[in-house]
Amino acid sequence: MKIVYYLVTAGWYLLSLLPFWMHYLLSDLLYVILYRMIGYRKTVVRSNLATSFPEKSEAELRKIERDFYHFFGDYIAESVKLMTISRQNLKKRLVFKGTDVVNEVIESGQSCAVYMGHYCNWEYVTSLPLWVTPKAHCGQIYHPIENKDFDRLFLRLRQRQGSLSIPMQDTLRRLLEYRKEKQETIIGFISDQKPHWVNIHHWVDFLHHDTPVLTGTERIVRKLNYAAFYLDMHRVRRGYYEAEFKLITRQPQEMGDYELTDAYFAMLEASIHRDPAFWLWSHNRWSRTREEFNERFEVIDGKVVSKNR
């Protein structure tokens, strides 16, 4: 498989050298292929949109649908470009706001947790080290790709600007190591994924759905007493984004159970309502229901266990 990795990496590198206008031509072609020709996950996208926006007309839903597929092609093209894009160009294409508050927190000796969603081009957020105090270690929690060669390729993209990628299963251990070393950190958590059944401890009303949510981020933030931020992204125009840090709390241990998680999902929902096309609608987010959970599982001493054990 090594030869495949080197071939893919070489092809990706050469493709990334193309100017942005050519990448967007390829994105337009991807839109035709994914949406018009093969209908990539169109059933999932259409169902998610219809149930998330019951107040919208059929015409409004179809427009969001088309805009999503256009954006999805842009996301792929822009991610390819990350292989060779210059720091100066990347700083023009994603502008961070509110970093003064983040730097103030870091200078005080407190670390930061940044709640994010699969919204706008989340891959560009790995450029954060170009914007904040060098005193902080910047990183993001990620789910390793099963194929080790392709995992290596994506790590190369995500760590190119100095941001560290921490495997999900190593999160607490690594962050405890940073605290022991008295190293302040700014860590991004993409927390809108679908949890495994045994990790469902909380449900929220999110986009008109009874939604099981990940709560591990909240547990880590409270345990380590991190300042919690929400990163509110929006697209200024094609290829250009802004990301604003919005402080949720500097005292997470004073918040009630799941209050931090609820605040995050409320803020993410507000972002999605503002510009619906830029969320990852192709993800089958609501395939796990409370009815099935109650039928198959029970909670004993805070742990989710199967009723058929």
PDB file of C-alpha atoms in Angstrom:
ATOM      1  CA  MET A   1       0.000   0.000   0.000  1.00  0.00           C
ATOM      2  CA  LYS A   2       3.018   2.310   0.338  1.00  0.00           C
ATOM      3  CA  ILE A   3       3.133   2.815  -3.420  1.00  0.00           C
ATOM      4  CA  VAL A   4      -0.537   3.845  -3.360  1.00  0.00           C
ATOM      5  CA  TYR A   5       0.187   6.373  -0.617  1.00  0.00           C
ATOM      6  CA  TYR A   6       3.078   7.919  -2.537  1.00  0.00           C
ATOM      7  CA  LEU A   7       1.085   8.034  -5.763  1.00  0.00           C
ATOM      8  CA  VAL A   8      -1.919   9.653  -4.064  1.00  0.00           C
ATOM      9  CA  THR A   9       0.320  12.123  -2.221  1.00  0.00           C
ATOM     10  CA  ALA A  10       2.167  13.052  -5.406  1.00  0.00           C
ATOM     11  CA  GLY A  11      -1.085  13.485  -7.328  1.00  0.00           C
ATOM     12  CA  TRP A  12      -2.604  15.529  -4.499  1.00  0.00           C
ATOM     13  CA  TYR A  13       0.503  17.735  -4.367  1.00  0.00           C
ATOM     14  CA  LEU A  14       0.491  18.408  -8.104  1.00  0.00           C
ATOM     15  CA  LEU A  15      -3.237  19.121  -8.074  1.00  0.00           C
ATOM     16  CA  SER A  16      -2.829  21.521  -5.163  1.00  0.00           C
ATOM     17  CA  LEU A  17      -0.378  23.614  -7.222  1.00  0.00           C
ATOM     18  CA  LEU A  18      -3.194  24.681  -9.534  1.00  0.00           C
ATOM     19  CA  PRO A  19      -4.458  28.247  -8.996  1.00  0.00           C
ATOM     20  CA  PHE A  20      -7.646  28.695  -7.014  1.00  0.00           C
ATOM     21  CA  TRP A  21      -9.728  29.608 -10.065  1.00  0.00           C
ATOM     22  CA  MET A  22      -8.956  26.182 -11.538  1.00  0.00           C
ATOM     23  CA  HIS A  23      -9.844  24.502  -8.250  1.00  0.00           C
ATOM     24  CA  TYR A  24     -13.243  26.167  -8.365  1.00  0.00           C
ATOM     25  CA  LEU A  25     -13.753  25.008 -11.945  1.00  0.00           C
ATOM     26  CA  LEU A  26     -13.081  21.480 -10.691  1.00  0.00           C
ATOM     27  CA  SER A  27     -15.490  22.147  -7.829  1.00  0.00           C
ATOM     28  CA  ASP A  28     -18.204  23.105 -10.318  1.00  0.00           C
ATOM     29  CA  LEU A  29     -17.534  19.843 -12.132  1.00  0.00           C
ATOM     30  CA  LEU A  30     -17.787  17.951  -8.835  1.00  0.00           C
ATOM     31  CA  TYR A  31     -21.173  19.549  -8.242  1.00  0.00           C
ATOM     32  CA  VAL A  32     -22.449  18.169 -11.537  1.00  0.00           C
ATOM     33  CA  ILE A  33     -21.030  14.704 -10.810  1.00  0.00           C
ATOM     34  CA  LEU A  34     -22.050  14.425  -7.157  1.00  0.00           C
ATOM     35  CA  TYR A  35     -25.436  16.105  -7.371  1.00  0.00           C
ATOM     36  CA  ARG A  36     -26.706  15.887 -10.929  1.00  0.00           C
ATOM     37  CA  MET A  37     -25.213  12.574 -12.032  1.00  0.00           C
ATOM     38  CA  ILE A  38     -24.790  10.182  -9.096  1.00  0.00           C
ATOM     39  CA  GLY A  39     -26.872  11.942  -6.437  1.00  0.00           C
ATOM     40  CA  TYR A  40     -24.313  11.387  -3.682  1.00  0.00           C
ATOM     41  CA  ARG A  41     -26.290  10.817  -0.446  1.00  0.00           C
ATOM     42  CA  LYS A  42     -29.091  12.926  -1.869  1.00  0.00           C
ATOM     43  CA  THR A  43     -31.742  10.930   0.007  1.00  0.00           C
ATOM     44  CA  VAL A  44     -29.998  11.627   3.324  1.00  0.00           C
ATOM     45  CA  VAL A  45     -29.462  15.316   2.512  1.00  0.00           C
ATOM     46  CA  ARG A  46     -33.068  15.795   1.383  1.00  0.00           C
ATOM     47  CA  SER A  47     -34.492  14.061   4.452  1.00  0.00           C
ATOM     48  CA  ASN A  48     -32.240  15.995   6.840  1.00  0.00           C
ATOM     49  CA  LEU A  49     -33.211  19.333   5.315  1.00  0.00           C
ATOM     50  CA  ALA A  50     -36.944  18.589   5.212  1.00  0.00           C
ATOM     51  CA  THR A  51     -37.094  17.534   8.865  1.00  0.00           C
ATOM     52  CA  SER A  52     -34.779  20.331  10.055  1.00  0.00           C
ATOM     53  CA  PHE A  53     -36.702  23.120   8.337  1.00  0.00           C
ATOM     54  CA  PRO A  54     -40.385  22.104   8.307  1.00  0.00           C
ATOM     55  CA  GLU A  55     -41.335  25.780   7.938  1.00  0.00           C
ATOM     56  CA  LYS A  56     -39.565  26.139   4.562  1.00  0.00           C
ATOM     57  CA  SER A  57     -41.193  25.610   1.180  1.00  0.00           C
ATOM     58  CA  GLU A  58     -40.116  22.929  -1.279  1.00  0.00           C
ATOM     59  CA  ALA A  59     -38.429  25.572  -3.432  1.00  0.00           C
ATOM     60  CA  GLU A  60     -36.467  26.929  -0.443  1.00  0.00           C
ATOM     61  CA  LEU A  61     -35.336  23.440   0.544  1.00  0.00           C
ATOM     62  CA  ARG A  62     -34.159  22.649  -2.999  1.00  0.00           C
ATOM     63  CA  LYS A  63     -32.138  25.856  -3.092  1.00  0.00           C
ATOM     64  CA  ILE A  64     -30.393  24.969   0.175  1.00  0.00           C
ATOM     65  CA  GLU A  65     -29.797  21.489  -1.217  1.00  0.00           C
ATOM     66  CA  ARG A  66     -28.140  22.827  -4.393  1.00  0.00           C
ATOM     67  CA  ASP A  67     -26.123  25.371  -2.419  1.00  0.00           C
ATOM     68  CA  PHE A  68     -24.916  22.617  -0.093  1.00  0.00           C
ATOM     69  CA  TYR A  69     -23.604  20.491  -2.965  1.00  0.00           C
ATOM     70  CA  HIS A  70     -21.889  23.548  -4.498  1.00  0.00           C
ATOM     71  CA  PHE A  71     -20.257  24.235  -1.143  1.00  0.00           C
ATOM     72  CA  PHE A  72     -19.317  20.579  -0.633  1.00  0.00           C
ATOM     73  CA  GLY A  73     -17.382  20.685  -3.912  1.00  0.00           C
ATOM     74  CA  ASP A  74     -15.645  23.868  -2.727  1.00  0.00           C
ATOM     75  CA  TYR A  75     -14.773  22.208   0.580  1.00  0.00           C
ATOM     76  CA  ILE A  76     -13.063  19.333  -1.261  1.00  0.00           C
ATOM     77  CA  ALA A  77     -11.200  21.660  -3.631  1.00  0.00           C
ATOM     78  CA  GLU A  78     -10.086  23.966  -0.811  1.00  0.00           C
ATOM     79  CA  SER A  79      -8.907  21.006   1.262  1.00  0.00           C
ATOM     80  CA  VAL A  80      -6.786  19.773  -1.634  1.00  0.00           C
ATOM     81  CA  LYS A  81      -5.247  23.240  -1.862  1.00  0.00           C
ATOM     82  CA  LEU A  82      -4.147  23.007   1.792  1.00  0.00           C
ATOM     83  CA  MET A  83      -1.236  20.836   0.656  1.00  0.00           C
ATOM     84  CA  THR A  84       0.670  23.837  -0.766  1.00  0.00           C
ATOM     85  CA  ILE A  85      -1.196  27.044   0.104  1.00  0.00           C
ATOM     86  CA  SER A  86       1.059  29.738   1.545  1.00  0.00           C
ATOM     87  CA  ARG A  87       0.586  31.076   5.070  1.00  0.00           C
ATOM     88  CA  GLN A  88      -0.098  34.558   3.716  1.00  0.00           C
ATOM     89  CA  ASN A  89      -2.815  33.298   1.368  1.00  0.00           C
ATOM     90  CA  LEU A  90      -4.399  31.136   4.048  1.00  0.00           C
ATOM     91  CA  LYS A  91      -4.528  34.091   6.452  1.00  0.00           C
ATOM     92  CA  LYS A  92      -6.430  36.043   3.813  1.00  0.00           C
ATOM     93  CA  ARG A  93      -8.902  33.223   3.284  1.00  0.00           C
ATOM     94  CA  LEU A  94      -9.695  32.565   6.924  1.00  0.00           C
ATOM     95  CA  VAL A  95      -9.678  35.565   9.253  1.00  0.00           C
ATOM     96  CA  PHE A  96     -10.025  34.886  12.972  1.00  0.00           C
ATOM     97  CA  LYS A  97     -11.775  37.393  15.218  1.00  0.00           C
ATOM     98  CA  GLY A  98     -11.804  37.536  19.000  1.00  0.00           C
ATOM     99  CA  THR A  99      -8.265  36.189  19.357  1.00  0.00           C
ATOM    100  CA  ASP A 100      -7.518  38.997  21.814  1.00  0.00           C
ATOM    101  CA  VAL A 101      -9.785  37.303  24.366  1.00  0.00           C
ATOM    102  CA  VAL A 102      -8.204  33.912  23.647  1.00  0.00           C
ATOM    103  CA  ASN A 103      -4.717  35.373  24.110  1.00  0.00           C
ATOM    104  CA  GLU A 104      -5.808  37.020  27.355  1.00  0.00           C
ATOM    105  CA  VAL A 105      -6.994  33.655  28.681  1.00  0.00           C
ATOM    106  CA  ILE A 106      -3.731  31.972  27.683  1.00  0.00           C
ATOM    107  CA  GLU A 107      -1.622  34.729  29.253  1.00  0.00           C
ATOM    108  CA  SER A 108      -3.543  34.231  32.507  1.00  0.00           C
ATOM    109  CA  GLY A 109      -2.397  30.595  32.575  1.00  0.00           C
ATOM    110  CA  GLN A 110      -5.713  29.001  31.606  1.00  0.00           C
ATOM    111  CA  SER A 111      -6.111  26.773  28.547  1.00  0.00           C
ATOM    112  CA  CYS A 112      -8.942  26.987  26.010  1.00  0.00           C
ATOM    113  CA  ALA A 113     -11.371  24.477  24.540  1.00  0.00           C
ATOM    114  CA  VAL A 114     -12.971  25.515  21.261  1.00  0.00           C
ATOM    115  CA  TYR A 115     -16.315  23.960  20.331  1.00  0.00           C
ATOM    116  CA  MET A 116     -16.762  23.637  16.550  1.00  0.00           C
ATOM    117  CA  GLY A 117     -19.092  21.983  14.084  1.00  0.00           C
ATOM    118  CA  HIS A 118     -18.761  20.534  10.596  1.00  0.00           C
ATOM    119  CA  TYR A 119     -19.615  23.975   9.329  1.00  0.00           C
ATOM    120  CA  CYS A 120     -17.941  26.080   6.601  1.00  0.00           C
ATOM    121  CA  ASN A 121     -14.407  24.860   5.921  1.00  0.00           C
ATOM    122  CA  TRP A 122     -13.401  23.431   9.280  1.00  0.00           C
ATOM    123  CA  GLU A 123     -10.080  22.212   7.798  1.00  0.00           C
ATOM    124  CA  TYR A 124      -8.925  25.835   7.505  1.00  0.00           C
ATOM    125  CA  VAL A 125      -9.145  26.193  11.300  1.00  0.00           C
ATOM    126  CA  THR A 126      -5.817  24.338  11.523  1.00  0.00           C
ATOM    127  CA  SER A 127      -4.264  27.708  10.606  1.00  0.00           C
ATOM    128  CA  LEU A 128      -5.034  29.027  14.110  1.00  0.00           C
ATOM    129  CA  PRO A 129      -1.347  28.985  15.194  1.00  0.00           C
ATOM    130  CA  LEU A 130      -0.784  31.821  12.707  1.00  0.00           C
ATOM    131  CA  TRP A 131      -3.168  34.037  14.705  1.00  0.00           C
ATOM    132  CA  VAL A 132      -2.626  33.448  18.424  1.00  0.00           C
ATOM    133  CA  THR A 133       0.166  33.843  20.944  1.00  0.00           C
ATOM    134  CA  PRO A 134       3.061  31.401  20.430  1.00  0.00           C
ATOM    135  CA  LYS A 135       2.819  30.657  24.142  1.00  0.00           C
ATOM    136  CA  ALA A 136      -0.086  28.295  23.375  1.00  0.00           C
ATOM    137  CA  HIS A 137       0.046  24.879  21.788  1.00  0.00           C
ATOM    138  CA  CYS A 138      -2.808  24.699  19.243  1.00  0.00           C
ATOM    139  CA  GLY A 139      -4.401  21.421  18.290  1.00  0.00           C
ATOM    140  CA  GLN A 140      -7.552  19.560  17.340  1.00  0.00           C
ATOM    141  CA  ILE A 141      -9.081  16.252  18.367  1.00  0.00           C
ATOM    142  CA  TYR A 142      -9.552  13.915  15.408  1.00  0.00           C
ATOM    143  CA  HIS A 143     -10.772  10.432  14.633  1.00  0.00           C
ATOM    144  CA  PRO A 144      -7.906   8.512  12.952  1.00  0.00           C
ATOM    145  CA  ILE A 145      -8.615   7.102   9.499  1.00  0.00           C
ATOM    146  CA  GLU A 146      -8.535   3.295   9.480  1.00  0.00           C
ATOM    147  CA  ASN A 147      -6.072   3.227   6.570  1.00  0.00           C
ATOM    148  CA  LYS A 148      -2.787   4.306   8.174  1.00  0.00           C
ATOM    149  CA  ASP A 149      -1.318   5.661   4.933  1.00  0.00           C
ATOM    150  CA  PHE A 150      -4.263   7.958   4.268  1.00  0.00           C
ATOM    151  CA  ASP A 151      -4.346   8.915   7.944  1.00  0.00           C
ATOM    152  CA  ARG A 152      -0.731  10.004   7.519  1.00  0.00           C
ATOM    153  CA  LEU A 153      -1.675  12.078   4.473  1.00  0.00           C
ATOM    154  CA  PHE A 154      -4.444  13.956   6.282  1.00  0.00           C
ATOM    155  CA  LEU A 155      -2.223  14.507   9.308  1.00  0.00           C
ATOM    156  CA  ARG A 156       0.282  16.137   6.968  1.00  0.00           C
ATOM    157  CA  LEU A 157      -2.407  18.547   5.762  1.00  0.00           C
ATOM    158  CA  ARG A 158      -3.790  19.327   9.206  1.00  0.00           C
ATOM    159  CA  GLN A 159      -0.444  19.845  10.912  1.00  0.00           C
ATOM    160  CA  ARG A 160       1.206  21.871   8.156  1.00  0.00           C
ATOM    161  CA  GLN A 161       0.633  25.225   9.893  1.00  0.00           C
ATOM    162  CA  GLY A 162       1.840  24.026  13.296  1.00  0.00           C
ATOM    163  CA  SER A 163      -1.436  22.705  14.705  1.00  0.00           C
ATOM    164  CA  LEU A 164      -1.240  19.350  16.495  1.00  0.00           C
ATOM    165  CA  SER A 165      -3.679  16.514  15.787  1.00  0.00           C
ATOM    166  CA  ILE A 166      -4.584  14.450  18.846  1.00  0.00           C
ATOM    167  CA  PRO A 167      -6.294  11.064  18.334  1.00  0.00           C
ATOM    168  CA  MET A 168      -9.682  10.983  20.041  1.00  0.00           C
ATOM    169  CA  GLN A 169      -8.776   8.022  22.237  1.00  0.00           C
ATOM    170  CA  ASP A 170      -5.683   9.853  23.568  1.00  0.00           C
ATOM    171  CA  THR A 171      -7.421  13.151  24.329  1.00  0.00           C
ATOM    172  CA  LEU A 172      -7.507  13.153  28.129  1.00  0.00           C
ATOM    173  CA  ARG A 173      -4.060  11.592  28.523  1.00  0.00           C
ATOM    174  CA  ARG A 174      -2.411  14.161  26.227  1.00  0.00           C
ATOM    175  CA  LEU A 175      -4.184  17.126  27.804  1.00  0.00           C
ATOM    176  CA  LEU A 176      -3.231  15.939  31.289  1.00  0.00           C
ATOM    177  CA  GLU A 177       0.380  15.755  30.098  1.00  0.00           C
ATOM    178  CA  TYR A 178       0.187  19.360  28.882  1.00  0.00           C
ATOM    179  CA  ARG A 179      -1.225  20.452  32.233  1.00  0.00           C
ATOM    180  CA  LYS A 180       1.544  18.624  34.100  1.00  0.00           C
ATOM    181  CA  GLU A 181       4.085  20.423  31.917  1.00  0.00           C
ATOM    182  CA  LYS A 182       2.298  23.756  32.623  1.00  0.00           C
ATOM    183  CA  GLN A 183       1.767  24.141  28.893  1.00  0.00           C
ATOM    184  CA  GLU A 184      -1.265  26.223  27.923  1.00  0.00           C
ATOM    185  CA  THR A 185      -3.246  24.823  25.002  1.00  0.00           C
ATOM    186  CA  ILE A 186      -5.999  25.806  22.580  1.00  0.00           C
ATOM    187  CA  ILE A 187      -7.793  22.634  21.539  1.00  0.00           C
ATOM    188  CA  GLY A 188     -10.563  22.353  18.961  1.00  0.00           C
ATOM    189  CA  PHE A 189     -13.364  19.829  19.444  1.00  0.00           C
ATOM    190  CA  ILE A 190     -15.710  19.094  16.530  1.00  0.00           C
ATOM    191  CA  SER A 191     -18.581  17.992  18.730  1.00  0.00           C
ATOM    192  CA  ASP A 192     -21.514  17.538  16.357  1.00  0.00           C
ATOM    193  CA  GLN A 193     -20.772  13.903  15.491  1.00  0.00           C
ATOM    194  CA  LYS A 194     -23.174  11.073  16.142  1.00  0.00           C
ATOM    195  CA  PRO A 195     -22.181   9.237  19.370  1.00  0.00           C
ATOM    196  CA  HIS A 196     -21.972   5.467  19.644  1.00  0.00           C
ATOM    197  CA  TRP A 197     -24.867   3.908  21.504  1.00  0.00           C
ATOM    198  CA  VAL A 198     -22.844   3.303  24.687  1.00  0.00           C
ATOM    199  CA  ASN A 199     -21.712   6.950  24.692  1.00  0.00           C
ATOM    200  CA  ILE A 200     -25.210   8.430  24.692  1.00  0.00           C
ATOM    201  CA  HIS A 201     -25.776  10.231  27.989  1.00  0.00           C
ATOM    202  CA  HIS A 202     -27.714  13.308  26.900  1.00  0.00           C
ATOM    203  CA  TRP A 203     -30.255  14.412  24.276  1.00  0.00           C
ATOM    204  CA  VAL A 204     -30.953  17.916  22.978  1.00  0.00           C
ATOM    205  CA  ASP A 205     -33.629  19.491  20.826  1.00  0.00           C
ATOM    206  CA  PHE A 206     -31.504  20.337  17.793  1.00  0.00           C
ATOM    207  CA  LEU A 207     -32.968  21.404  14.452  1.00  0.00           C
ATOM    208  CA  HIS A 208     -36.391  19.957  15.357  1.00  0.00           C
ATOM    209  CA  HIS A 209     -34.877  16.574  16.240  1.00  0.00           C
ATOM    210  CA  ASP A 210     -34.510  14.738  19.518  1.00  0.00           C
ATOM    211  CA  THR A 211     -30.753  14.392  19.138  1.00  0.00           C
ATOM    212  CA  PRO A 212     -28.217  12.227  21.028  1.00  0.00           C
ATOM    213  CA  VAL A 213     -25.031  14.230  21.524  1.00  0.00           C
ATOM    214  CA  LEU A 214     -21.432  13.763  22.558  1.00  0.00           C
ATOM    215  CA  THR A 215     -20.732  14.930  26.111  1.00  0.00           C
ATOM    216  CA  GLY A 216     -17.069  13.943  26.358  1.00  0.00           C
ATOM    217  CA  THR A 217     -15.941  17.459  25.468  1.00  0.00           C
ATOM    218  CA  GLU A 218     -17.887  18.901  28.393  1.00  0.00           C
ATOM    219  CA  ARG A 219     -16.451  16.334  30.815  1.00  0.00           C
ATOM    220  CA  ILE A 220     -12.896  17.184  29.736  1.00  0.00           C
ATOM    221  CA  VAL A 221     -13.500  20.944  29.840  1.00  0.00           C
ATOM    222  CA  ARG A 222     -14.924  20.747  33.362  1.00  0.00           C
ATOM    223  CA  LYS A 223     -12.295  18.318  34.643  1.00  0.00           C
ATOM    224  CA  LEU A 224      -9.397  20.465  33.397  1.00  0.00           C
ATOM    225  CA  ASN A 225     -11.142  23.812  34.008  1.00  0.00           C
ATOM    226  CA  TYR A 226     -10.612  25.070  30.445  1.00  0.00           C
ATOM    227  CA  ALA A 227     -12.168  28.286  29.226  1.00  0.00           C
ATOM    228  CA  ALA A 228     -14.846  27.261  26.710  1.00  0.00           C
ATOM    229  CA  PHE A 229     -15.375  29.068  23.413  1.00  0.00           C
ATOM    230  CA  TYR A 230     -17.646  28.547  20.438  1.00  0.00           C
ATOM    231  CA  LEU A 231     -16.061  29.198  17.039  1.00  0.00           C
ATOM    232  CA  ASP A 232     -18.730  30.892  14.935  1.00  0.00           C
ATOM    233  CA  MET A 233     -17.721  30.558  11.284  1.00  0.00           C
ATOM    234  CA  HIS A 234     -19.335  32.114   8.245  1.00  0.00           C
ATOM    235  CA  ARG A 235     -18.459  32.397   4.587  1.00  0.00           C
ATOM    236  CA  VAL A 236     -17.821  35.955   3.436  1.00  0.00           C
ATOM    237  CA  ARG A 237     -17.702  34.950  -0.214  1.00  0.00           C
ATOM    238  CA  ARG A 238     -16.514  31.972  -2.189  1.00  0.00           C
ATOM    239  CA  GLY A 239     -13.163  30.866  -0.805  1.00  0.00           C
ATOM    240  CA  TYR A 240     -13.120  33.374   2.070  1.00  0.00           C
ATOM    241  CA  TYR A 241     -14.256  32.830   5.657  1.00  0.00           C
ATOM    242  CA  GLU A 242     -14.347  34.508   9.052  1.00  0.00           C
ATOM    243  CA  ALA A 243     -14.253  32.683  12.373  1.00  0.00           C
ATOM    244  CA  GLU A 244     -15.166  34.498  15.582  1.00  0.00           C
ATOM    245  CA  PHE A 245     -14.338  33.194  19.043  1.00  0.00           C
ATOM    246  CA  LYS A 246     -17.360  33.567  21.310  1.00  0.00           C
ATOM    247  CA  LEU A 247     -16.692  32.991  24.998  1.00  0.00           C
ATOM    248  CA  ILE A 248     -19.142  30.606  26.634  1.00  0.00           C
ATOM    249  CA  THR A 249     -17.521  30.521  30.075  1.00  0.00           C
ATOM    250  CA  ARG A 250     -14.228  30.742  31.917  1.00  0.00           C
ATOM    251  CA  GLN A 251     -15.689  28.865  34.903  1.00  0.00           C
ATOM    252  CA  PRO A 252     -17.032  25.594  33.452  1.00  0.00           C
ATOM    253  CA  GLN A 253     -16.992  23.903  36.841  1.00  0.00           C
ATOM    254  CA  GLU A 254     -19.676  26.322  38.003  1.00  0.00           C
ATOM    255  CA  MET A 255     -22.070  25.196  35.249  1.00  0.00           C
ATOM    256  CA  GLY A 256     -24.639  22.456  35.706  1.00  0.00           C
ATOM    257  CA  ASP A 257     -24.495  19.050  34.050  1.00  0.00           C
ATOM    258  CA  TYR A 258     -24.852  19.343  30.251  1.00  0.00           C
ATOM    259  CA  GLU A 259     -25.337  23.119  30.437  1.00  0.00           C
ATOM    260  CA  LEU A 260     -22.169  23.649  28.410  1.00  0.00           C
ATOM    261  CA  THR A 261     -23.231  21.060  25.832  1.00  0.00           C
ATOM    262  CA  ASP A 262     -26.670  22.659  25.526  1.00  0.00           C
ATOM    263  CA  ALA A 263     -25.092  26.098  25.025  1.00  0.00           C
ATOM    264  CA  TYR A 264     -22.867  24.762  22.241  1.00  0.00           C
ATOM    265  CA  PHE A 265     -25.716  23.168  20.315  1.00  0.00           C
ATOM    266  CA  ALA A 266     -27.856  26.291  20.649  1.00  0.00           C
ATOM    267  CA  MET A 267     -25.019  28.376  19.167  1.00  0.00           C
ATOM    268  CA  LEU A 268     -24.361  25.868  16.388  1.00  0.00           C
ATOM    269  CA  GLU A 269     -28.054  25.823  15.502  1.00  0.00           C
ATOM    270  CA  ALA A 270     -28.030  29.627  15.259  1.00  0.00           C
ATOM    271  CA  SER A 271     -25.078  29.433  12.832  1.00  0.00           C
ATOM    272  CA  ILE A 272     -26.868  26.858  10.708  1.00  0.00           C
ATOM    273  CA  HIS A 273     -30.078  28.897  10.586  1.00  0.00           C
ATOM    274  CA  ARG A 274     -28.089  31.919   9.428  1.00  0.00           C
ATOM    275  CA  ASP A 275     -26.548  30.065   6.439  1.00  0.00           C
ATOM    276  CA  PRO A 276     -27.963  26.525   6.204  1.00  0.00           C
ATOM    277  CA  ALA A 277     -26.002  25.382   3.145  1.00  0.00           C
ATOM    278  CA  PHE A 278     -22.658  25.274   4.931  1.00  0.00           C
ATOM    279  CA  TRP A 279     -23.331  22.441   7.396  1.00  0.00           C
ATOM    280  CA  LEU A 280     -22.516  18.810   6.543  1.00  0.00           C
ATOM    281  CA  TRP A 281     -26.015  17.652   5.604  1.00  0.00           C
ATOM    282  CA  SER A 282     -24.750  14.436   3.983  1.00  0.00           C
ATOM    283  CA  HIS A 283     -24.055  12.941   7.419  1.00  0.00           C
ATOM    284  CA  ASN A 284     -26.829  10.620   8.632  1.00  0.00           C
ATOM    285  CA  ARG A 285     -27.006  12.491  11.927  1.00  0.00           C
ATOM    286  CA  TRP A 286     -30.341  11.253  13.276  1.00  0.00           C
ATOM    287  CA  SER A 287     -30.282   7.510  12.661  1.00  0.00           C
ATOM    288  CA  ARG A 288     -30.300   6.760  16.425  1.00  0.00           C
ATOM    289  CA  THR A 289     -33.561   7.441  18.187  1.00  0.00           C
ATOM    290  CA  ARG A 290     -34.473   7.658  21.855  1.00  0.00           C
ATOM    291  CA  GLU A 291     -37.102   4.933  21.333  1.00  0.00           C
ATOM    292  CA  GLU A 292     -34.509   2.447  20.067  1.00  0.00           C
ATOM    293  CA  PHE A 293     -32.083   3.483  22.794  1.00  0.00           C
ATOM    294  CA  ASN A 294     -34.670   2.867  25.510  1.00  0.00           C
ATOM    295  CA  GLU A 295     -35.560  -0.471  23.942  1.00  0.00           C
ATOM    296  CA  ARG A 296     -31.981  -1.742  23.686  1.00  0.00           C
ATOM    297  CA  PHE A 297     -30.064  -0.059  26.514  1.00  0.00           C
ATOM    298  CA  GLU A 298     -30.268   1.012  30.132  1.00  0.00           C
ATOM    299  CA  VAL A 299     -28.139   3.225  32.351  1.00  0.00           C
ATOM    300  CA  ILE A 300     -26.597   1.589  35.429  1.00  0.00           C
ATOM    301  CA  ASP A 301     -24.370   3.649  37.742  1.00  0.00           C
ATOM    302  CA  GLY A 302     -23.916   6.225  34.992  1.00  0.00           C
ATOM    303  CA  LYS A 303     -22.876   3.645  32.368  1.00  0.00           C
ATOM    304  CA  VAL A 304     -24.879   2.675  29.285  1.00  0.00           C
ATOM    305  CA  VAL A 305     -25.224  -1.103  29.059  1.00  0.00           C
ATOM    306  CA  SER A 306     -27.135  -3.396  26.714  1.00  0.00           C
ATOM    307  CA  LYS A 307     -30.307  -4.980  28.034  1.00  0.00           C
ATOM    308  CA  ASN A 308     -29.304  -8.191  26.221  1.00  0.00           C
ATOM    309  CA  ARG A 309     -25.942  -8.551  27.988  1.00  0.00           C
TER     310      ARG A 309
END
